[in-house]
PDB file of C-alpha atoms in Angstrom:
ATOM      1  CA  MET A   1      -0.128   0.013  -0.055  1.00 42.00           C
ATOM      2  CA  LEU A   2       1.256   3.457  -0.587  1.00 46.00           C
ATOM      3  CA  PRO A   3       1.646   5.790   2.196  1.00 51.00           C
ATOM      4  CA  THR A   4      -1.032   8.254   2.926  1.00 68.00           C
ATOM      5  CA  GLY A   5      -0.292  12.037   2.965  1.00 86.00           C
ATOM      6  CA  CYS A   6      -0.975  13.604   6.294  1.00 92.00           C
ATOM      7  CA  ALA A   7      -3.967  16.067   5.839  1.00 93.00           C
ATOM      8  CA  GLY A   8      -2.175  18.580   8.297  1.00 92.00           C
ATOM      9  CA  CYS A   9       1.507  18.880   6.791  1.00 91.00           C
ATOM     10  CA  GLY A  10       1.228  16.764   3.541  1.00 89.00           C
ATOM     11  CA  GLU A  11       4.017  14.546   4.621  1.00 87.00           C
ATOM     12  CA  GLN A  12       3.977  10.852   3.184  1.00 81.00           C
ATOM     13  CA  VAL A  13       3.770   8.841   6.446  1.00 74.00           C
ATOM     14  CA  PRO A  14       2.794   5.160   6.414  1.00 70.00           C
ATOM     15  CA  GLY A  15       0.358   3.889   8.998  1.00 61.00           C
ATOM     16  CA  ILE A  16      -1.331   7.345   9.522  1.00 74.00           C
ATOM     17  CA  ARG A  17      -4.460   6.969  11.701  1.00 71.00           C
ATOM     18  CA  ARG A  18      -7.501   9.101  10.769  1.00 77.00           C
ATOM     19  CA  GLY A  19      -5.571  11.002   8.130  1.00 88.00           C
ATOM     20  CA  VAL A  20      -3.332  13.019  10.509  1.00 91.00           C
ATOM     21  CA  CYS A  21       0.275  12.240  11.373  1.00 90.00           C
ATOM     22  CA  PRO A  22       1.368  12.239  14.995  1.00 87.00           C
ATOM     23  CA  ASP A  23       3.054  15.711  14.927  1.00 90.00           C
ATOM     24  CA  CYS A  24       0.051  17.263  13.509  1.00 92.00           C
ATOM     25  CA  VAL A  25      -2.161  15.371  16.022  1.00 91.00           C
ATOM     26  CA  THR A  26      -0.126  17.103  18.825  1.00 92.00           C
ATOM     27  CA  GLU A  27      -0.489  20.381  17.367  1.00 95.00           C
ATOM     28  CA  LEU A  28      -4.213  19.954  16.972  1.00 95.00           C
ATOM     29  CA  GLU A  29      -4.601  18.667  20.517  1.00 94.00           C
ATOM     30  CA  SER A  30      -2.701  21.604  21.855  1.00 96.00           C
ATOM     31  CA  LEU A  31      -5.285  24.056  20.862  1.00 97.00           C
ATOM     32  CA  ARG A  32      -7.715  25.365  23.489  1.00 96.00           C
ATOM     33  CA  PRO A  33     -11.291  26.747  22.620  1.00 98.00           C
ATOM     34  CA  ARG A  34     -11.455  30.414  23.446  1.00 97.00           C
ATOM     35  CA  PRO A  35     -13.774  33.351  22.443  1.00 97.00           C
ATOM     36  CA  ALA A  36     -13.454  34.787  18.979  1.00 97.00           C
ATOM     37  CA  ARG A  37     -14.996  37.902  17.425  1.00 95.00           C
ATOM     38  CA  PRO A  38     -14.340  39.772  14.165  1.00 95.00           C
ATOM     39  CA  THR A  39     -13.744  43.544  14.093  1.00 92.00           C
ATOM     40  CA  PRO A  40     -16.128  45.058  13.172  1.00 92.00           C
ATOM     41  CA  ALA A  41     -18.936  42.489  14.375  1.00 94.00           C
ATOM     42  CA  PRO A  42     -21.919  42.427  12.153  1.00 92.00           C
ATOM     43  CA  PRO A  43     -25.228  42.955  13.843  1.00 92.00           C
ATOM     44  CA  GLY A  44     -26.873  39.771  15.126  1.00 93.00           C
ATOM     45  CA  LEU A  45     -23.791  37.844  15.696  1.00 96.00           C
ATOM     46  CA  PRO A  46     -23.959  35.778  18.789  1.00 96.00           C
ATOM     47  CA  PRO A  47     -20.950  35.165  20.957  1.00 97.00           C
ATOM     48  CA  CYS A  48     -18.561  32.879  19.292  1.00 98.00           C
ATOM     49  CA  THR A  49     -16.014  30.355  20.497  1.00 98.00           C
ATOM     50  CA  ALA A  50     -13.327  28.930  18.304  1.00 98.00           C
ATOM     51  CA  LEU A  51     -10.740  26.107  18.696  1.00 98.00           C
ATOM     52  CA  GLY A  52      -8.064  27.976  17.175  1.00 97.00           C
ATOM     53  CA  PRO A  53      -6.697  30.314  14.430  1.00 97.00           C
ATOM     54  CA  TYR A  54      -7.326  29.496  10.793  1.00 97.00           C
ATOM     55  CA  ALA A  55      -3.755  28.290  10.204  1.00 96.00           C
ATOM     56  CA  GLY A  56      -1.249  25.511  10.318  1.00 96.00           C
ATOM     57  CA  ALA A  57      -2.500  21.939  10.828  1.00 96.00           C
ATOM     58  CA  LEU A  58      -5.927  23.089  11.602  1.00 97.00           C
ATOM     59  CA  ARG A  59      -6.331  25.136   8.349  1.00 97.00           C
ATOM     60  CA  ALA A  60      -4.873  22.292   6.227  1.00 96.00           C
ATOM     61  CA  THR A  61      -7.031  19.678   7.754  1.00 96.00           C
ATOM     62  CA  LEU A  62     -10.229  21.607   7.295  1.00 96.00           C
ATOM     63  CA  LEU A  63      -9.391  22.311   3.642  1.00 94.00           C
ATOM     64  CA  ALA A  64      -8.432  18.536   3.040  1.00 93.00           C
ATOM     65  CA  TYR A  65     -11.828  17.628   4.450  1.00 93.00           C
ATOM     66  CA  LYS A  66     -13.877  20.293   2.637  1.00 90.00           C
ATOM     67  CA  GLU A  67     -12.099  20.529  -0.746  1.00 88.00           C
ATOM     68  CA  GLN A  68     -10.033  17.339  -1.234  1.00 88.00           C
ATOM     69  CA  GLY A  69     -12.595  14.699  -0.542  1.00 84.00           C
ATOM     70  CA  ARG A  70     -10.929  13.431   2.628  1.00 90.00           C
ATOM     71  CA  HIS A  71     -14.201  12.402   4.208  1.00 89.00           C
ATOM     72  CA  GLY A  72     -12.709  10.315   6.870  1.00 90.00           C
ATOM     73  CA  LEU A  73     -11.649  13.395   8.691  1.00 94.00           C
ATOM     74  CA  ALA A  74     -15.199  14.186   9.580  1.00 94.00           C
ATOM     75  CA  ARG A  75     -14.833  12.066  12.739  1.00 94.00           C
ATOM     76  CA  PRO A  76     -11.822  13.644  14.366  1.00 94.00           C
ATOM     77  CA  LEU A  77     -12.770  17.168  13.348  1.00 96.00           C
ATOM     78  CA  GLY A  78     -16.266  16.516  14.727  1.00 97.00           C
ATOM     79  CA  GLY A  79     -14.526  15.520  17.927  1.00 96.00           C
ATOM     80  CA  LEU A  80     -12.620  18.773  17.969  1.00 97.00           C
ATOM     81  CA  LEU A  81     -15.816  20.667  17.270  1.00 98.00           C
ATOM     82  CA  ALA A  82     -17.475  18.824  20.346  1.00 98.00           C
ATOM     83  CA  GLU A  83     -14.691  20.296  22.487  1.00 97.00           C
ATOM     84  CA  VAL A  84     -15.581  23.760  21.267  1.00 98.00           C
ATOM     85  CA  VAL A  85     -19.199  23.181  22.231  1.00 98.00           C
ATOM     86  CA  ALA A  86     -18.158  21.922  25.659  1.00 97.00           C
ATOM     87  CA  ALA A  87     -16.258  25.026  26.196  1.00 97.00           C
ATOM     88  CA  ALA A  88     -19.009  27.243  25.022  1.00 97.00           C
ATOM     89  CA  VAL A  89     -21.893  25.879  27.002  1.00 96.00           C
ATOM     90  CA  ASP A  90     -21.925  24.071  30.427  1.00 90.00           C
ATOM     91  CA  GLY A  91     -24.131  21.245  29.459  1.00 87.00           C
ATOM     92  CA  SER A  92     -26.501  21.458  32.278  1.00 89.00           C
ATOM     93  CA  ARG A  93     -29.388  21.824  29.884  1.00 90.00           C
ATOM     94  CA  PRO A  94     -30.045  19.779  26.597  1.00 92.00           C
ATOM     95  CA  VAL A  95     -28.205  21.141  23.565  1.00 95.00           C
ATOM     96  CA  LEU A  96     -29.438  21.398  20.066  1.00 94.00           C
ATOM     97  CA  LEU A  97     -26.635  21.713  17.561  1.00 96.00           C
ATOM     98  CA  VAL A  98     -27.677  23.618  14.305  1.00 96.00           C
ATOM     99  CA  PRO A  99     -25.048  23.406  11.588  1.00 96.00           C
ATOM    100  CA  VAL A 100     -24.773  26.231   8.923  1.00 94.00           C
ATOM    101  CA  PRO A 101     -26.089  24.301   5.924  1.00 91.00           C
ATOM    102  CA  ASP A 102     -24.306  24.129   2.539  1.00 83.00           C
ATOM    103  CA  THR A 103     -25.876  25.186  -0.559  1.00 78.00           C
ATOM    104  CA  ALA A 104     -27.182  22.462  -2.883  1.00 73.00           C
ATOM    105  CA  ALA A 105     -24.178  23.115  -5.306  1.00 76.00           C
ATOM    106  CA  ALA A 106     -21.710  22.754  -2.616  1.00 74.00           C
ATOM    107  CA  ALA A 107     -23.124  19.684  -1.107  1.00 67.00           C
ATOM    108  CA  ARG A 108     -22.999  18.069  -4.430  1.00 76.00           C
ATOM    109  CA  ALA A 109     -19.499  19.144  -5.023  1.00 74.00           C
ATOM    110  CA  ARG A 110     -18.406  17.784  -1.541  1.00 73.00           C
ATOM    111  CA  TYR A 111     -20.549  14.700  -1.846  1.00 70.00           C
ATOM    112  CA  GLY A 112     -22.529  15.698   1.068  1.00 73.00           C
ATOM    113  CA  ASP A 113     -23.237  18.661   3.415  1.00 84.00           C
ATOM    114  CA  HIS A 114     -19.795  18.830   5.183  1.00 90.00           C
ATOM    115  CA  LEU A 115     -20.932  20.781   8.421  1.00 93.00           C
ATOM    116  CA  ALA A 116     -23.762  18.158   8.870  1.00 92.00           C
ATOM    117  CA  GLY A 117     -21.231  15.598   8.993  1.00 93.00           C
ATOM    118  CA  LEU A 118     -19.006  17.394  11.605  1.00 96.00           C
ATOM    119  CA  ALA A 119     -22.315  17.956  13.497  1.00 96.00           C
ATOM    120  CA  ARG A 120     -23.277  14.378  13.906  1.00 96.00           C
ATOM    121  CA  HIS A 121     -19.807  13.426  15.016  1.00 97.00           C
ATOM    122  CA  ALA A 122     -19.831  16.247  17.558  1.00 98.00           C
ATOM    123  CA  ALA A 123     -23.070  15.184  18.718  1.00 97.00           C
ATOM    124  CA  ASP A 124     -21.941  11.544  19.137  1.00 97.00           C
ATOM    125  CA  ARG A 125     -18.716  12.628  21.207  1.00 97.00           C
ATOM    126  CA  LEU A 126     -20.785  14.717  23.474  1.00 97.00           C
ATOM    127  CA  ALA A 127     -23.513  11.940  23.981  1.00 96.00           C
ATOM    128  CA  VAL A 128     -20.797   9.464  24.964  1.00 97.00           C
ATOM    129  CA  ALA A 129     -19.709  12.119  27.643  1.00 96.00           C
ATOM    130  CA  GLY A 130     -23.108  12.085  28.839  1.00 95.00           C
ATOM    131  CA  TRP A 131     -24.540  15.217  27.389  1.00 95.00           C
ATOM    132  CA  ARG A 132     -28.295  15.339  26.356  1.00 93.00           C
ATOM    133  CA  VAL A 133     -27.666  16.477  22.607  1.00 95.00           C
ATOM    134  CA  ARG A 134     -29.411  16.392  19.217  1.00 93.00           C
ATOM    135  CA  VAL A 135     -28.637  17.715  15.875  1.00 94.00           C
ATOM    136  CA  GLU A 136     -31.489  19.916  14.261  1.00 92.00           C
ATOM    137  CA  ARG A 137     -31.342  21.184  10.720  1.00 91.00           C
ATOM    138  CA  PRO A 138     -33.918  24.046  10.516  1.00 90.00           C
ATOM    139  CA  LEU A 139     -32.194  26.034   7.871  1.00 90.00           C
ATOM    140  CA  ARG A 140     -31.775  25.760   4.053  1.00 87.00           C
ATOM    141  CA  ALA A 141     -29.317  27.653   2.115  1.00 86.00           C
ATOM    142  CA  LEU A 142     -30.116  29.532  -1.102  1.00 84.00           C
ATOM    143  CA  PRO A 143     -27.637  29.829  -3.961  1.00 74.00           C
ATOM    144  CA  ARG A 144     -25.108  32.559  -3.493  1.00 66.00           C
ATOM    145  CA  PRO A 145     -21.709  33.527  -4.905  1.00 56.00           C
ATOM    146  CA  ASP A 146     -18.495  31.912  -3.670  1.00 61.00           C
ATOM    147  CA  SER A 147     -17.476  34.010  -0.531  1.00 59.00           C
ATOM    148  CA  VAL A 148     -13.689  33.841  -1.506  1.00 59.00           C
ATOM    149  CA  THR A 149     -14.338  36.227  -4.339  1.00 61.00           C
ATOM    150  CA  LEU A 150     -16.215  38.732  -2.129  1.00 62.00           C
ATOM    151  CA  ASP A 151     -14.925  41.640   0.070  1.00 66.00           C
ATOM    152  CA  SER A 152     -16.531  42.191   3.490  1.00 64.00           C
ATOM    153  CA  ALA A 153     -19.419  44.209   2.096  1.00 67.00           C
ATOM    154  CA  GLY A 154     -20.146  41.642  -0.422  1.00 66.00           C
ATOM    155  CA  ARG A 155     -20.019  38.825   2.085  1.00 64.00           C
ATOM    156  CA  ALA A 156     -22.511  40.666   4.348  1.00 65.00           C
ATOM    157  CA  GLU A 157     -24.942  41.277   1.326  1.00 70.00           C
ATOM    158  CA  ALA A 158     -24.712  37.748   0.152  1.00 68.00           C
ATOM    159  CA  ALA A 159     -25.100  36.290   3.663  1.00 68.00           C
ATOM    160  CA  ALA A 160     -28.284  38.367   4.421  1.00 68.00           C
ATOM    161  CA  ALA A 161     -30.359  36.619   1.877  1.00 74.00           C
ATOM    162  CA  ALA A 162     -28.640  33.348   2.040  1.00 80.00           C
ATOM    163  CA  PHE A 163     -30.787  31.358   4.297  1.00 88.00           C
ATOM    164  CA  ARG A 164     -34.449  30.371   4.804  1.00 87.00           C
ATOM    165  CA  PRO A 165     -36.235  28.240   7.515  1.00 87.00           C
ATOM    166  CA  ARG A 166     -37.345  24.813   6.198  1.00 82.00           C
ATOM    167  CA  PRO A 167     -41.104  24.621   5.575  1.00 76.00           C
ATOM    168  CA  SER A 168     -43.240  23.591   8.392  1.00 60.00           C
ATOM    169  CA  ARG A 169     -40.314  22.998  10.537  1.00 56.00           C
ATOM    170  CA  ARG A 170     -41.336  22.271  14.202  1.00 60.00           C
ATOM    171  CA  TRP A 171     -38.714  22.345  16.969  1.00 60.00           C
ATOM    172  CA  TRP A 172     -39.179  19.568  19.683  1.00 55.00           C
ATOM    173  CA  PRO A 173     -37.668  19.883  23.109  1.00 57.00           C
ATOM    174  CA  ILE A 174     -35.367  17.245  24.575  1.00 56.00           C
ATOM    175  CA  PRO A 175     -36.272  15.479  27.621  1.00 54.00           C
ATOM    176  CA  ALA A 176     -34.233  16.887  30.614  1.00 53.00           C
ATOM    177  CA  ALA A 177     -33.967  13.399  32.289  1.00 54.00           C
ATOM    178  CA  ARG A 178     -36.070  10.145  32.462  1.00 52.00           C
ATOM    179  CA  GLY A 179     -39.440  11.105  33.989  1.00 53.00           C
ATOM    180  CA  ASP A 180     -38.575  14.942  34.397  1.00 53.00           C
ATOM    181  CA  GLY A 181     -40.611  16.141  31.335  1.00 59.00           C
ATOM    182  CA  ALA A 182     -38.814  18.583  29.072  1.00 65.00           C
ATOM    183  CA  VAL A 183     -36.878  21.799  29.319  1.00 75.00           C
ATOM    184  CA  GLU A 184     -35.820  24.455  26.928  1.00 83.00           C
ATOM    185  CA  PRO A 185     -32.653  23.384  25.138  1.00 89.00           C
ATOM    186  CA  VAL A 186     -29.605  25.649  24.357  1.00 94.00           C
ATOM    187  CA  VAL A 187     -29.239  26.198  20.792  1.00 95.00           C
ATOM    188  CA  VAL A 188     -25.638  26.214  19.452  1.00 97.00           C
ATOM    189  CA  LEU A 189     -25.028  27.247  15.935  1.00 97.00           C
ATOM    190  CA  LEU A 190     -22.047  25.455  14.211  1.00 98.00           C
ATOM    191  CA  ASP A 191     -19.775  26.648  11.448  1.00 96.00           C
ATOM    192  CA  ASP A 192     -16.180  25.708  10.401  1.00 95.00           C
ATOM    193  CA  ILE A 193     -14.582  29.022   9.935  1.00 96.00           C
ATOM    194  CA  LEU A 194     -15.295  32.449  11.285  1.00 96.00           C
ATOM    195  CA  THR A 195     -14.338  35.164   9.045  1.00 92.00           C
ATOM    196  CA  THR A 196     -16.360  38.399   8.920  1.00 90.00           C
ATOM    197  CA  GLY A 197     -19.126  36.816  10.895  1.00 93.00           C
ATOM    198  CA  ALA A 198     -21.773  37.568   8.249  1.00 90.00           C
ATOM    199  CA  THR A 199     -22.671  34.096   7.543  1.00 91.00           C
ATOM    200  CA  LEU A 200     -23.293  33.269  11.267  1.00 95.00           C
ATOM    201  CA  ALA A 201     -25.145  36.549  11.925  1.00 94.00           C
ATOM    202  CA  ALA A 202     -27.432  35.887   8.938  1.00 93.00           C
ATOM    203  CA  ALA A 203     -28.202  32.359  10.002  1.00 94.00           C
ATOM    204  CA  SER A 204     -28.844  33.598  13.622  1.00 95.00           C
ATOM    205  CA  THR A 205     -31.243  36.060  12.400  1.00 93.00           C
ATOM    206  CA  VAL A 206     -33.342  33.477  10.492  1.00 91.00           C
ATOM    207  CA  LEU A 207     -33.095  31.091  13.589  1.00 91.00           C
ATOM    208  CA  ARG A 208     -34.541  33.910  15.863  1.00 91.00           C
ATOM    209  CA  ALA A 209     -37.511  34.389  13.611  1.00 87.00           C
ATOM    210  CA  THR A 210     -38.252  30.608  14.106  1.00 85.00           C
ATOM    211  CA  GLY A 211     -38.375  31.188  17.849  1.00 84.00           C
ATOM    212  CA  ARG A 212     -35.061  29.617  18.687  1.00 86.00           C
ATOM    213  CA  SER A 213     -32.133  32.134  19.221  1.00 90.00           C
ATOM    214  CA  PRO A 214     -28.680  30.650  19.248  1.00 95.00           C
ATOM    215  CA  ALA A 215     -26.827  31.215  22.635  1.00 95.00           C
ATOM    216  CA  VAL A 216     -23.588  30.940  21.042  1.00 97.00           C
ATOM    217  CA  ALA A 217     -21.665  29.885  17.889  1.00 98.00           C
ATOM    218  CA  ALA A 218     -19.119  27.089  17.911  1.00 98.00           C
ATOM    219  CA  VAL A 219     -16.585  27.162  15.187  1.00 98.00           C
ATOM    220  CA  LEU A 220     -13.284  25.247  14.554  1.00 98.00           C
ATOM    221  CA  ALA A 221     -11.209  27.934  13.223  1.00 98.00           C
ATOM    222  CA  ALA A 222     -11.232  31.840  13.093  1.00 97.00           C
ATOM    223  CA  THR A 223      -9.266  33.925  10.821  1.00 94.00           C
ATOM    224  CA  VAL A 224      -6.936  36.558  12.202  1.00 80.00           C
ATOM    225  CA  LYS A 225      -6.954  39.959  10.543  1.00 69.00           C
ATOM    226  CA  ARG A 226      -3.643  41.095   9.428  1.00 56.00           C
ATOM    227  CA  HIS A 227      -2.725  44.874   9.754  1.00 45.00           C
ATOM    228  CA  HIS A 228      -0.390  46.209   7.237  1.00 44.00           C
ATOM    229  CA  SER A 229       1.990  49.044   8.102  1.00 41.00           C
TER     230      SER A 229
END
């Protein structure tokens, strides 16, 4: 068998487990979730927590998963996203994970909605740890231009009209505990990368209109604005 390239550094290392070499695993495991917020932040953006900056092994692994068909990375990346959720909310109440949806075109190109896959693995990891958690997908994404080609104003304009609630979508509470009835869950919006915050703000606005306001957004990576002298 040919050696598999590490998703984080590209090195051809035989026997890589889950697509990442030991050095990149160490780099990823050293990251600690912390609050992140773009400047300026768009109106309606909830508090955000990110695993780390969009750089190094985290950036490369995300790109390998999203753009290079490395679907086996969904499980380890979903586990990392679970760590972000656990840092963002305390777990005393049930949690609804709401991934920002891909457009139909993006999902076709990637052979599936990439964030939905991460959300499922994140929920599995949290459930194993004893959390009361479920993935909900109340949003659908409308066609929009590739954000890579847009500046900040263009991203905001495209994001504002990017989402709609799914027709006749009903939210169901999660049982608090066996025999205890139900309590209102905490809604956590999920995305992979926080850039200008326009996408998360727009998704949050639509969610609020359905009656469920996100308490926080959990993301894997946050871009860092570079200031040029």
